[in-house]
CSV table of C-alpha atoms and ligand atoms in Angstrom, one decimal:
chain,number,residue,atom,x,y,z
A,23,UNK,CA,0.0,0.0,0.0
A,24,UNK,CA,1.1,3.8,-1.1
A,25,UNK,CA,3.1,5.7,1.8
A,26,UNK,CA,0.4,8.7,1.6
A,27,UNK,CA,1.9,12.3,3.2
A,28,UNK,CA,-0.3,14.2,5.3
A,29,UNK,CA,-2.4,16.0,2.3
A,30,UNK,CA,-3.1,12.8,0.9
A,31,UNK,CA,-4.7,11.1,4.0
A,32,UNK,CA,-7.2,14.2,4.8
A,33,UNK,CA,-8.0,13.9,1.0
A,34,UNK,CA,-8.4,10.6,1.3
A,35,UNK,CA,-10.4,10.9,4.8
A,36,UNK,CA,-12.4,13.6,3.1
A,37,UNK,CA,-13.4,11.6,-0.3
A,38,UNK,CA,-14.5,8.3,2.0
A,39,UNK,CA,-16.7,10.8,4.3
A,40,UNK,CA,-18.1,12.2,2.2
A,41,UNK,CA,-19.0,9.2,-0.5
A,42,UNK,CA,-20.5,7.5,2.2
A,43,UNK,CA,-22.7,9.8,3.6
A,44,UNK,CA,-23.3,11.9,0.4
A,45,UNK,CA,-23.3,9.2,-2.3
A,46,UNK,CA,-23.9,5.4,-0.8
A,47,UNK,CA,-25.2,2.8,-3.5
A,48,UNK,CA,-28.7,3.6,-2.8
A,49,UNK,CA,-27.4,7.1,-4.4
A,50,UNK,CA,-26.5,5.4,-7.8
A,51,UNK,CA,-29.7,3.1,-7.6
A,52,UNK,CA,-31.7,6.2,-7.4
A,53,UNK,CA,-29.6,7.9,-10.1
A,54,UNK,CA,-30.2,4.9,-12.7
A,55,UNK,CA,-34.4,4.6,-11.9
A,56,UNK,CA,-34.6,8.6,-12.5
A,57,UNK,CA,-33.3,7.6,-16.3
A,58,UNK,CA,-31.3,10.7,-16.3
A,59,UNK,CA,-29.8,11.5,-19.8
A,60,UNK,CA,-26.5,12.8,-17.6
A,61,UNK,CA,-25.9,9.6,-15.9
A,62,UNK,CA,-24.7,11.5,-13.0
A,63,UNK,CA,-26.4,13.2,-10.5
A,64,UNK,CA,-25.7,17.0,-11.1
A,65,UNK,CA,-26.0,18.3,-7.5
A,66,UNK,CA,-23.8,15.4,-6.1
A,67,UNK,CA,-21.6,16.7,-8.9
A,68,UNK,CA,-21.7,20.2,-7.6
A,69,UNK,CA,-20.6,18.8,-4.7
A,70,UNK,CA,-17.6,17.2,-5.3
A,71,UNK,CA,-16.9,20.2,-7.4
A,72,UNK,CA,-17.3,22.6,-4.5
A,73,UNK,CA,-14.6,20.4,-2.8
A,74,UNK,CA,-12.0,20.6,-4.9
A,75,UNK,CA,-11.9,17.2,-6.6
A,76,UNK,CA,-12.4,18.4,-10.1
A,77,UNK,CA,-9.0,20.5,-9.7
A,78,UNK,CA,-6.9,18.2,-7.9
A,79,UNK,CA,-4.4,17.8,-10.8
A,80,UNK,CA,-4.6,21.3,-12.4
A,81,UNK,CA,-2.2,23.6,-11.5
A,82,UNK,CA,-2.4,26.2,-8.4
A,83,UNK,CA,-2.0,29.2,-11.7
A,84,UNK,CA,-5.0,28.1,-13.4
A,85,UNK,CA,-7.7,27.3,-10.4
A,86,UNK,CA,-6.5,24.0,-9.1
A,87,UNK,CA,-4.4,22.3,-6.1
A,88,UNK,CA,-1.6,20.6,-7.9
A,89,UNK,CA,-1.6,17.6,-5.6
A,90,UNK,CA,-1.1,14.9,-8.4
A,91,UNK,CA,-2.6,11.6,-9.8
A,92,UNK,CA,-1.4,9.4,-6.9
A,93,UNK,CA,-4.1,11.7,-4.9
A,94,UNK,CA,-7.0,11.9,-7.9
A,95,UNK,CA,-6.6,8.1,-7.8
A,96,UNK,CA,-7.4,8.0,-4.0
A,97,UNK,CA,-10.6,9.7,-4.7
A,98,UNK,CA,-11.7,7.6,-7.3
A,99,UNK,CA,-10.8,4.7,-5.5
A,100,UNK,CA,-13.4,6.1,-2.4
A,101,UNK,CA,-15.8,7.0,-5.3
A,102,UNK,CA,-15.5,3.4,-7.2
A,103,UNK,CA,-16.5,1.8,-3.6
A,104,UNK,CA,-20.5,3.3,-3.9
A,105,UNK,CA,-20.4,3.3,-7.4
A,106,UNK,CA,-20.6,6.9,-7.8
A,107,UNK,CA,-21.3,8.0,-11.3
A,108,UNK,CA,-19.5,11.3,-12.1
A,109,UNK,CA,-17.7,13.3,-14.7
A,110,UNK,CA,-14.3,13.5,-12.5
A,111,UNK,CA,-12.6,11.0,-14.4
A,112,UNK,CA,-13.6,12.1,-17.9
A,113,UNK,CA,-13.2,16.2,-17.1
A,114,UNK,CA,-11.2,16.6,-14.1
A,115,UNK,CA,-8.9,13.8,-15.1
A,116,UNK,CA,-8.9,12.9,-18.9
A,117,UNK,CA,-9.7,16.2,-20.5
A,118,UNK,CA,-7.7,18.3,-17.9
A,119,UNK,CA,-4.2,16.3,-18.9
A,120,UNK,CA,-4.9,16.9,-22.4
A,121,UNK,CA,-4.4,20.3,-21.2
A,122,UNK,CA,-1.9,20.3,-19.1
A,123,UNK,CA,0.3,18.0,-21.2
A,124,UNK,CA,-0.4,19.6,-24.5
A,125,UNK,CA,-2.4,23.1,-24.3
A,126,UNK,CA,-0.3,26.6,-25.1
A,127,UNK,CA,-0.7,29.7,-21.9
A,128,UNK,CA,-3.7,31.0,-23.3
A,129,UNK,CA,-5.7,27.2,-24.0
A,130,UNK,CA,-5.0,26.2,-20.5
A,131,UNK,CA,-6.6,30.0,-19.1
A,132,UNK,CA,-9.3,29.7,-20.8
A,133,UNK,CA,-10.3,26.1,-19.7
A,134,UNK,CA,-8.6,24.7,-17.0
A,135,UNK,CA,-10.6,26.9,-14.3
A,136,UNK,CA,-13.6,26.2,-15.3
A,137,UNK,CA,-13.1,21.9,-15.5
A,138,UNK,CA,-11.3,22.9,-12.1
A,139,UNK,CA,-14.9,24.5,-10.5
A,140,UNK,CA,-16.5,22.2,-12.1
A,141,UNK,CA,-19.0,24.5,-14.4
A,142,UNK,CA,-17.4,23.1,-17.8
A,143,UNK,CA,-17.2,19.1,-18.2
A,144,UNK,CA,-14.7,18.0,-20.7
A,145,UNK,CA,-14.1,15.2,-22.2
A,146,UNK,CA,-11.6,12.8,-24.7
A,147,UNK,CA,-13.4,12.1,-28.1
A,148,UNK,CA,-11.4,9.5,-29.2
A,149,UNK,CA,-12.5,6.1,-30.4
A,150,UNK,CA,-14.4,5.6,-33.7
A,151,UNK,CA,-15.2,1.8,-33.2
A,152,UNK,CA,-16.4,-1.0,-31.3
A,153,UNK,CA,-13.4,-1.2,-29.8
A,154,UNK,CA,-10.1,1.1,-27.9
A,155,UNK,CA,-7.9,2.0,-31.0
A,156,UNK,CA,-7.2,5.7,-30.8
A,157,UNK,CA,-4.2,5.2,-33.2
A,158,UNK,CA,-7.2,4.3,-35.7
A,159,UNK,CA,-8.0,8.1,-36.3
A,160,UNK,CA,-10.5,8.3,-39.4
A,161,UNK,CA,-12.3,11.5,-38.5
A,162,UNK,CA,-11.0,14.3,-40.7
A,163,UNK,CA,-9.4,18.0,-39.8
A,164,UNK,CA,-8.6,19.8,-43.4
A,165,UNK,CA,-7.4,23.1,-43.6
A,166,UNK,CA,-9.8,26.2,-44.6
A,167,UNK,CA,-9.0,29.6,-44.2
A,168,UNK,CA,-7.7,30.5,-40.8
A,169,UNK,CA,-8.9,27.4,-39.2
A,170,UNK,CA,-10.1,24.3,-40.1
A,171,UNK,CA,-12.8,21.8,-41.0
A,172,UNK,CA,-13.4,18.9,-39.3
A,173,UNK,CA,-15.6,15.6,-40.9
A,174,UNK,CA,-15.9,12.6,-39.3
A,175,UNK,CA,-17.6,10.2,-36.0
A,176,UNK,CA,-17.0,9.1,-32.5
A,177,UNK,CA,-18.3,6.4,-30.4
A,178,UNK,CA,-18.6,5.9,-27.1
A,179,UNK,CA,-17.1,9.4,-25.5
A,180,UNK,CA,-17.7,8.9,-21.6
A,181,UNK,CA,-19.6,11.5,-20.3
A,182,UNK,CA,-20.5,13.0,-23.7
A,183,UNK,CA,-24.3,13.7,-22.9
A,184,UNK,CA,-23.0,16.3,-20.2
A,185,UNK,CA,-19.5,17.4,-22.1
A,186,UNK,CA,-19.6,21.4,-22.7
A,187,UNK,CA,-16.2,20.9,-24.5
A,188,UNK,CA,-14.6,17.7,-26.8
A,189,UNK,CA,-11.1,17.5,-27.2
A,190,UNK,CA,-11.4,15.5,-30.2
A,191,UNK,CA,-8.6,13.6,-32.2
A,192,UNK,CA,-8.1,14.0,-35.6
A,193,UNK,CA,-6.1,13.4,-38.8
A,194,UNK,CA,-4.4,15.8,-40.7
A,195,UNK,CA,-2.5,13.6,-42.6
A,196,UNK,CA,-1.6,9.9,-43.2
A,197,UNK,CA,-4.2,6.7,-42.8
A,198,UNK,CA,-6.0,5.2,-40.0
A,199,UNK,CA,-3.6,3.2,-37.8
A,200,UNK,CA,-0.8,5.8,-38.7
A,201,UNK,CA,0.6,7.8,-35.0
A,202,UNK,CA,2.4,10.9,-37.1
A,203,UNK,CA,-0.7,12.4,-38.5
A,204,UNK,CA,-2.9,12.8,-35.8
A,205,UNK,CA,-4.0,16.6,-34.6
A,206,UNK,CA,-5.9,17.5,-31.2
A,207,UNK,CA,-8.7,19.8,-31.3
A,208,UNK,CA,-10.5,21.6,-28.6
A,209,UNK,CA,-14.4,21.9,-29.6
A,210,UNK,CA,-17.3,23.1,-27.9
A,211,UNK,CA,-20.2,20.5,-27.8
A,212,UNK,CA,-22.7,23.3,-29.7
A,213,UNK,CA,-20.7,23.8,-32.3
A,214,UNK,CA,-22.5,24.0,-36.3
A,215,UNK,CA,-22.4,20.6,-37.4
A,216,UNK,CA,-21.5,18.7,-34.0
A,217,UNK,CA,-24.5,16.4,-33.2
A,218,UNK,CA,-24.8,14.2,-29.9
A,219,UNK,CA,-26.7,11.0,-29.6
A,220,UNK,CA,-26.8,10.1,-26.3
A,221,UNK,CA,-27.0,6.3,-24.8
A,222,UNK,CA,-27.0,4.3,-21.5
A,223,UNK,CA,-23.8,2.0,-21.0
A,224,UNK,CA,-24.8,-1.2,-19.2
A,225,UNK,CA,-23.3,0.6,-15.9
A,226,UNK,CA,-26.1,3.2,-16.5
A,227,UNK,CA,-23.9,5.8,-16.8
A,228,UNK,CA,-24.2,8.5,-20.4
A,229,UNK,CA,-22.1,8.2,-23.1
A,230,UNK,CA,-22.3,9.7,-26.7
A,231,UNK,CA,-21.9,9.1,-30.6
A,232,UNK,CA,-20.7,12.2,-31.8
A,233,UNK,CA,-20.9,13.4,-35.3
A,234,UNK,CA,-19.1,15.8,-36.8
A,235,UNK,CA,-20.1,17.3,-40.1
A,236,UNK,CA,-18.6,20.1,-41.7
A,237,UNK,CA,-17.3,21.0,-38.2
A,238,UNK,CA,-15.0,24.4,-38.3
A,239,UNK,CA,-13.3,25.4,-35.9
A,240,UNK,CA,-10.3,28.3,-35.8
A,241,UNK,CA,-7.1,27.5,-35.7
A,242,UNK,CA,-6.1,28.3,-32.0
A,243,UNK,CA,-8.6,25.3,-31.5
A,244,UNK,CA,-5.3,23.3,-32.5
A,245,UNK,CA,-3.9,21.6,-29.1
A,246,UNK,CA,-0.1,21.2,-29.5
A,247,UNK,CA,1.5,20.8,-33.0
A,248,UNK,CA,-0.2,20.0,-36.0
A,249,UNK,CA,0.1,16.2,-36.8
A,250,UNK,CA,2.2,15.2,-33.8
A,251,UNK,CA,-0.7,14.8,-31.5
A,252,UNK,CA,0.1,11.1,-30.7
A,253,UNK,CA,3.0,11.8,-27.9
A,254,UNK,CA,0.0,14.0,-26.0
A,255,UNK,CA,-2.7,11.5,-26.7
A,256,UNK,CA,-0.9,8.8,-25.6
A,257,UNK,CA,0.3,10.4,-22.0
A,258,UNK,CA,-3.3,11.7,-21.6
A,259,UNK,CA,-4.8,8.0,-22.1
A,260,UNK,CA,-2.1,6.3,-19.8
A,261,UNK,CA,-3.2,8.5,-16.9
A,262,UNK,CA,-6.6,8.4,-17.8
A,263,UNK,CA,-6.3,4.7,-17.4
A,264,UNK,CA,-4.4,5.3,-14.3
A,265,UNK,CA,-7.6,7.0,-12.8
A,266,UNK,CA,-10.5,4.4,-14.6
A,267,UNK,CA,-7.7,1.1,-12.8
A,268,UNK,CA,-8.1,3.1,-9.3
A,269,UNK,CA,-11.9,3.6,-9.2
A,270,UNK,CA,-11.7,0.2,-10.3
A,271,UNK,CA,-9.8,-1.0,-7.2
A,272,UNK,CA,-12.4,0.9,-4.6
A,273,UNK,CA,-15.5,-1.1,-6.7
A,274,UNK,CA,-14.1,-4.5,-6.6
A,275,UNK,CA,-12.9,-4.0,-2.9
A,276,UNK,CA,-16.0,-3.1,-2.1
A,277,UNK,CA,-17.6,-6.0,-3.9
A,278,UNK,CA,-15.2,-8.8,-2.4
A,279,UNK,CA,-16.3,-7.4,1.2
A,280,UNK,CA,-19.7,-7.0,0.9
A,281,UNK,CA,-19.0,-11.2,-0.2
A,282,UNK,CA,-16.8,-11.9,2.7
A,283,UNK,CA,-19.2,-10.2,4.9
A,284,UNK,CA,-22.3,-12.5,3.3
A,285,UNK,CA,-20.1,-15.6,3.3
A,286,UNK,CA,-19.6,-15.1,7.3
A,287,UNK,CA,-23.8,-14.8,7.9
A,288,UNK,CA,-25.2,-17.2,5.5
A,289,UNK,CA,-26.4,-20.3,6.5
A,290,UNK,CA,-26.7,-23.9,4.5
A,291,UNK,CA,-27.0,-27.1,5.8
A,292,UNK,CA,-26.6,-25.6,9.6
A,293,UNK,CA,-23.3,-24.0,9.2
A,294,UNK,CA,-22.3,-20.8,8.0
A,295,UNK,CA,-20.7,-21.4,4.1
A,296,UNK,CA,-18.2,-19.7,4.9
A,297,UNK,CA,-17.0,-22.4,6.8
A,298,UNK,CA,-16.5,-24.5,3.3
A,299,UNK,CA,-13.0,-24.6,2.3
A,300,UNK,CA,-14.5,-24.5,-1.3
A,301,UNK,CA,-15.7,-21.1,-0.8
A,302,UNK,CA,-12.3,-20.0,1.7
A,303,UNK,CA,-10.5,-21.0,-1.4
A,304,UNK,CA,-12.0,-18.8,-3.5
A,305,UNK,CA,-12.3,-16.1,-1.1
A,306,UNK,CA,-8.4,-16.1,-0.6
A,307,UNK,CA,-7.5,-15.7,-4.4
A,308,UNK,CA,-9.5,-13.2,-4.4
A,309,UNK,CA,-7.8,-11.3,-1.4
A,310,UNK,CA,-4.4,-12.0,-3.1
A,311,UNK,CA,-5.3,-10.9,-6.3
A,312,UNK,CA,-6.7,-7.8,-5.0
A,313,UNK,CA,-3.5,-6.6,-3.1
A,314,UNK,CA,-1.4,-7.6,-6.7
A,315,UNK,CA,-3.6,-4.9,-8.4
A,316,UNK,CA,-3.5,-2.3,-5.6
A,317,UNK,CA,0.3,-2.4,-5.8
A,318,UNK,CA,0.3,-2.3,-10.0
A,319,UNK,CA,-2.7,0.5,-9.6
A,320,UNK,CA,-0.5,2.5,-6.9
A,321,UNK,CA,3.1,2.3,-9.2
A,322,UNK,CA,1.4,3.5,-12.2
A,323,UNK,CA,-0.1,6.4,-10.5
A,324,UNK,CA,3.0,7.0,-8.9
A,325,UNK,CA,5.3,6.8,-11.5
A,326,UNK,CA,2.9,9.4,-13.3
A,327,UNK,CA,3.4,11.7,-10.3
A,328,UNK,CA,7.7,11.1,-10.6
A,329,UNK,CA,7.4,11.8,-14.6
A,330,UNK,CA,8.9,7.8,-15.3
A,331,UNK,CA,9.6,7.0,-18.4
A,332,UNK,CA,7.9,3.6,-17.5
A,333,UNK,CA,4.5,4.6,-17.6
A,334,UNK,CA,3.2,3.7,-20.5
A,335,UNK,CA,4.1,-0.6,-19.5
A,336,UNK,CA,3.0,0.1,-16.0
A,337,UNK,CA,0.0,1.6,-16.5
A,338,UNK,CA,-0.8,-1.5,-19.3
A,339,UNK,CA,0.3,-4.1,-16.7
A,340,UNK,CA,-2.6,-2.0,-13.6
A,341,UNK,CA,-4.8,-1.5,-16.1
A,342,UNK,CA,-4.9,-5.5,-17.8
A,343,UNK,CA,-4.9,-6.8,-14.1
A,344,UNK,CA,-7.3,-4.5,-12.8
A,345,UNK,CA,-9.8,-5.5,-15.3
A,346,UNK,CA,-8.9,-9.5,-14.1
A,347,UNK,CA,-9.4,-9.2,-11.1
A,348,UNK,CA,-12.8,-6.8,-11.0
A,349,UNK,CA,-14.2,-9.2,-13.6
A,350,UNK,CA,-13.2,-12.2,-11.3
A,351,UNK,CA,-14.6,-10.4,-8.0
A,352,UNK,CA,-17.6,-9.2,-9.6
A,353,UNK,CA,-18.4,-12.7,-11.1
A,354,UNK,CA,-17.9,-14.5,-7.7
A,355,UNK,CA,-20.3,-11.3,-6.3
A,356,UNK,CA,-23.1,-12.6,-7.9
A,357,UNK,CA,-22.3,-16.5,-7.8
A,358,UNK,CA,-21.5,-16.1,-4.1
A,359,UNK,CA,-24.2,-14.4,-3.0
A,360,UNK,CA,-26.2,-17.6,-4.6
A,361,UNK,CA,-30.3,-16.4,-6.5
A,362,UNK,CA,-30.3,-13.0,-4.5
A,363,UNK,CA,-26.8,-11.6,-6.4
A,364,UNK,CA,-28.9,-11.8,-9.8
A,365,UNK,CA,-31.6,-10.1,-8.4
A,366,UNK,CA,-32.1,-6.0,-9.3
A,367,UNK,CA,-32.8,-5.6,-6.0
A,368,UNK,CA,-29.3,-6.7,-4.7
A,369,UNK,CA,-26.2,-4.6,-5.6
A,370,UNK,CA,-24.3,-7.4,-6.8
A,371,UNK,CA,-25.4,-6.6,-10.6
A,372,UNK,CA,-24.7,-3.2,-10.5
A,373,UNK,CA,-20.9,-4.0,-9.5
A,374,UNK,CA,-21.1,-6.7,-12.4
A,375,UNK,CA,-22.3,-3.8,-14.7
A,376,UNK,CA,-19.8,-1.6,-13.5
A,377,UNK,CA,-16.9,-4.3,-13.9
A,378,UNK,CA,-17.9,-5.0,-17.6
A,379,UNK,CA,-18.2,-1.4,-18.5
A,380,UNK,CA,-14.8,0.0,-17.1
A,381,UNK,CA,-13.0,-2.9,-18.2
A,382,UNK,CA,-13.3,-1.7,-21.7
A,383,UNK,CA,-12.8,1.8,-21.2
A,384,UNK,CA,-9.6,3.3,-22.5
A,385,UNK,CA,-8.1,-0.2,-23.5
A,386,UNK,CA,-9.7,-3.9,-22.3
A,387,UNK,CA,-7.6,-6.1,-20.8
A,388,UNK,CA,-6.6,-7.7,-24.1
A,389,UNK,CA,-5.2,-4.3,-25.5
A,390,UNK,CA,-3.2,-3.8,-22.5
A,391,UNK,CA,-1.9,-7.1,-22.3
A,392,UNK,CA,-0.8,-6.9,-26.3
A,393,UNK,CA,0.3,-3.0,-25.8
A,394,UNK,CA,2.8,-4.1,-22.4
A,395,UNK,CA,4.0,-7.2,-24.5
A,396,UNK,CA,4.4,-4.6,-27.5
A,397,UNK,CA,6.3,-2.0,-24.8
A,398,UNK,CA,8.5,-5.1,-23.6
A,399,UNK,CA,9.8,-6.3,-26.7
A,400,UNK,CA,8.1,-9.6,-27.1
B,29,FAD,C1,-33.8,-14.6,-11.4
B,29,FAD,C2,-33.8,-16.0,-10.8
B,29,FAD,C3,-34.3,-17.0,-11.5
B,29,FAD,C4,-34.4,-18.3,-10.9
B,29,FAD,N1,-34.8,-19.3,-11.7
B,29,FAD,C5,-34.9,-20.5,-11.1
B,29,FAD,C6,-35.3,-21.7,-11.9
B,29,FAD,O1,-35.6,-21.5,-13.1
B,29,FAD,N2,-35.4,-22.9,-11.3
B,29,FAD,C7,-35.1,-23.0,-10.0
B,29,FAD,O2,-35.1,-24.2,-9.5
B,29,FAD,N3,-34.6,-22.0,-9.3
B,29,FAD,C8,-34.6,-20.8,-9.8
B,29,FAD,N4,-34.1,-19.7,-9.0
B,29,FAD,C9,-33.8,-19.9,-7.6
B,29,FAD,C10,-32.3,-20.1,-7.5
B,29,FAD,O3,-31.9,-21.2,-8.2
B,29,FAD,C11,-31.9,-20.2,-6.1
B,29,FAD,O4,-32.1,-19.0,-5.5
B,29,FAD,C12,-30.4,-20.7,-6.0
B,29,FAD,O5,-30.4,-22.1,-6.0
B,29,FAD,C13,-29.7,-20.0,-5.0
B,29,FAD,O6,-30.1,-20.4,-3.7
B,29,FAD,P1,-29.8,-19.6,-2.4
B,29,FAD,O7,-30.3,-18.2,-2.6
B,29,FAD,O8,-30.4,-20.4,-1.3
B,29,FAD,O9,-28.2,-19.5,-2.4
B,29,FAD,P2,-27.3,-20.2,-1.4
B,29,FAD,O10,-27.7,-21.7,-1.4
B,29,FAD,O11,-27.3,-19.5,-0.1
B,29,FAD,O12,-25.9,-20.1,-2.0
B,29,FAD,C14,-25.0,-19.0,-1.8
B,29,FAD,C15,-23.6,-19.3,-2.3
B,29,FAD,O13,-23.0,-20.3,-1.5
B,29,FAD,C16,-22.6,-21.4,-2.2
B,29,FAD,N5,-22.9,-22.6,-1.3
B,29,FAD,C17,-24.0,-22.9,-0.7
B,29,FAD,N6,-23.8,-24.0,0.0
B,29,FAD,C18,-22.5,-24.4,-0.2
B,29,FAD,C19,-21.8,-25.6,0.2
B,29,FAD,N7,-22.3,-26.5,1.0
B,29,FAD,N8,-20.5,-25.7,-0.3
B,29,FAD,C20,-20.0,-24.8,-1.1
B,29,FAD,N9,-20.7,-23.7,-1.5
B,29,FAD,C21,-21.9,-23.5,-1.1
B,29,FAD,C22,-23.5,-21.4,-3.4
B,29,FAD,O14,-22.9,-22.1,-4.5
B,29,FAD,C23,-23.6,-19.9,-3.7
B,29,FAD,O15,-22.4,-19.5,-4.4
B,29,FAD,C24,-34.0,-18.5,-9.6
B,29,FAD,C25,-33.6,-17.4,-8.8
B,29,FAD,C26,-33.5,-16.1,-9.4
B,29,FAD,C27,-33.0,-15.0,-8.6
């Protein structure tokens, strides 16, 4: 377990607090019968705005507190415990490192205080198919006049039904597949020609497909150099990763002790079944594999924080074994907790639904596993 300093732990005290009085399950189940189109809650949001978390990596200059990933992780791990649906990791995480990594003085004024208060959500418009490929850029940026024109789709952009601003990838030159080529551009969602449809991911949270026809934007709507948007991408998907791994720890920690907790009350045949070895078994893999991921989860957000030039392999290594073992915990969740964990009523779904949905966000297990045998040489 990360050696937190004293800023960390009150942040960390401060995000448990308050998720479990603020935002308990019953909080998301409430959230998912209303059907809202945000798939958030919007005054929980507020909330968490109001305390900071939506600046915690920007810089003190531009409206934030600069205290780093390691710490944004250890509020999404508090948040991933309850399930709390919330733009923090697609805006105050994801959109905000775009940038930080790659935006000049007067992109970062303009934006970075507002995803830091929390009155703009941001958000990565990235993939164009079924599945995590953001080196497959189709969508088009030509030049006309000062600016340019951009032509093209996106699928599945977290948060999208709520985003005020898309920092969309692009290609101003090359193929699909090709990394020189690709442009970042910073677009507001009611732009001419930018046209949302909204949709419910199995975890009940929004996402959009975006179109984007005939789309112009100016040319200081350019985020880094023209073409050689690939280096920033790729930094600002590793830590997005980073954050989607640690909210992932806090759910399936959460799932594999409310399961130890019903495996110590239930009782079959006279005895608790906890008391079967079968089940102790299974309980202790899943204790072991969950203190592996917390230590790769921990590394990669640390190494982000110490600028390592092994980021990109460890955050493919938290990320691949993350999604293991949440898929595993939230498996034996519903097996475990015998007829009741397929139940609606029971939460044991909703952590199943969450598993299943953040495992293929920014990468599935099988792109990270093929990207950290890639980074190693295999
Ligand atoms: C949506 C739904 C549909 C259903 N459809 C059907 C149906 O079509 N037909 C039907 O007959 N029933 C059906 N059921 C009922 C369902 O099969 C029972 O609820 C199921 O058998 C689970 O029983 P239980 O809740 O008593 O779980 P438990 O028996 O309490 O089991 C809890 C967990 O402990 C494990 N366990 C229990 N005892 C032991 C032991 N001695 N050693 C090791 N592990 C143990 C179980 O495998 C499970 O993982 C349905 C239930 C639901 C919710």
């Amino acid at each position: 377990m990360a050696v937190l300093n004293e800023e960390q732990s009150m942040l960390r005290d401060a995000a448990k607090s308050w998720v479990q009085e603020k935002s308990p399950v019953t909080a998301f189940r409430k959230m998912r019968d209303s059907g809202v189109e945000l798939g958030y809650d919007a005054a929980a949001w507020n909330e968490q705005a109001e305390m900071g978390w939506a600046g915690v990596i920007i810089p003190e200059d531009f409206g934030g507190s600069n205290f780093g990933y390691l710490s944004m992780g250890l509020i999404l791990e508090e948040m991933g415990r309850t399930l709390t649906a919330s733009p923090l990791l697609a805006s105050g995480l994801a959109a905000a490192s775009a940038l930080i990594l790659g935006g000049d003085d007067a992109q970062k004024g303009e934006y970075l205080p507002k995803i830091a208060d929390g009155s703009l959500v941001a958000t990565l418009a990235v993939d164009e198919g079924a599945h995590h490929a953001p080196e497959k850029v189709a969508l088009e940026a030509k030049k006309s006049g000062a600016g340019y024109t951009l032509n093209g789709k996106k699928t599945f952009v977290l948060e999208g039904p709520g985003a005020g601003l898309l920092i969309v990838s692009a290609r101003t030159s090359g193929k699909p597949g090709d990394k020189d080529g690709i442009s970042l551009f910073l677009v507001p969602a009611d732009a001419k020609g930018v046209t949302k449809q909204n949709l419910k991911q199995a975890d009940s949270r929004g996402v959009s497909n975006i179109s984007f026809d005939n789309v112009e934007v100016s040319a200081d709507a350019l985020l880094g150099a023209e073409g050689k948007g690939w280096d920033v991408l790729e930094a600002t998907l590793d830590r997005a990763r980073a954050g989607v791994a640690a909210e992932m720890l806090g759910a399936a920690v959460q799932a594999f002790e409310t399961t130890l907790d019903y495996l110590k009350v239930r009782v079959q045949f006279g005895q608790v079944i906890g008391s079967f070895q079968a089940l102790q078994h299974r309980a202790a893999k899943m204790f072991t594999d969950l203190e592996l991921a917390r230590s790769a989860v921990e590394a990669a957000l640390a190494a982000i924080d110490a600028g390592s030039p092994d980021v990109p392999e460890l955050v493919s290594l938290a990320k691949a074994k993350m999604g293991d073992v949440f898929h595993l915990v939230s498996n034996e969740m519903v097996q475990m907790h015998g007829g009741i964990g397929m139940t609606d009523a029971h939460d044991a779904g909703f952590y199943l639904k969450r598993a299943r949905a953040a495992e293929a966000a920014y990468g599935s297990q099988s792109y990270h596993r093929d990207r950290y045998a890639r980074i190693q040489g295999y």
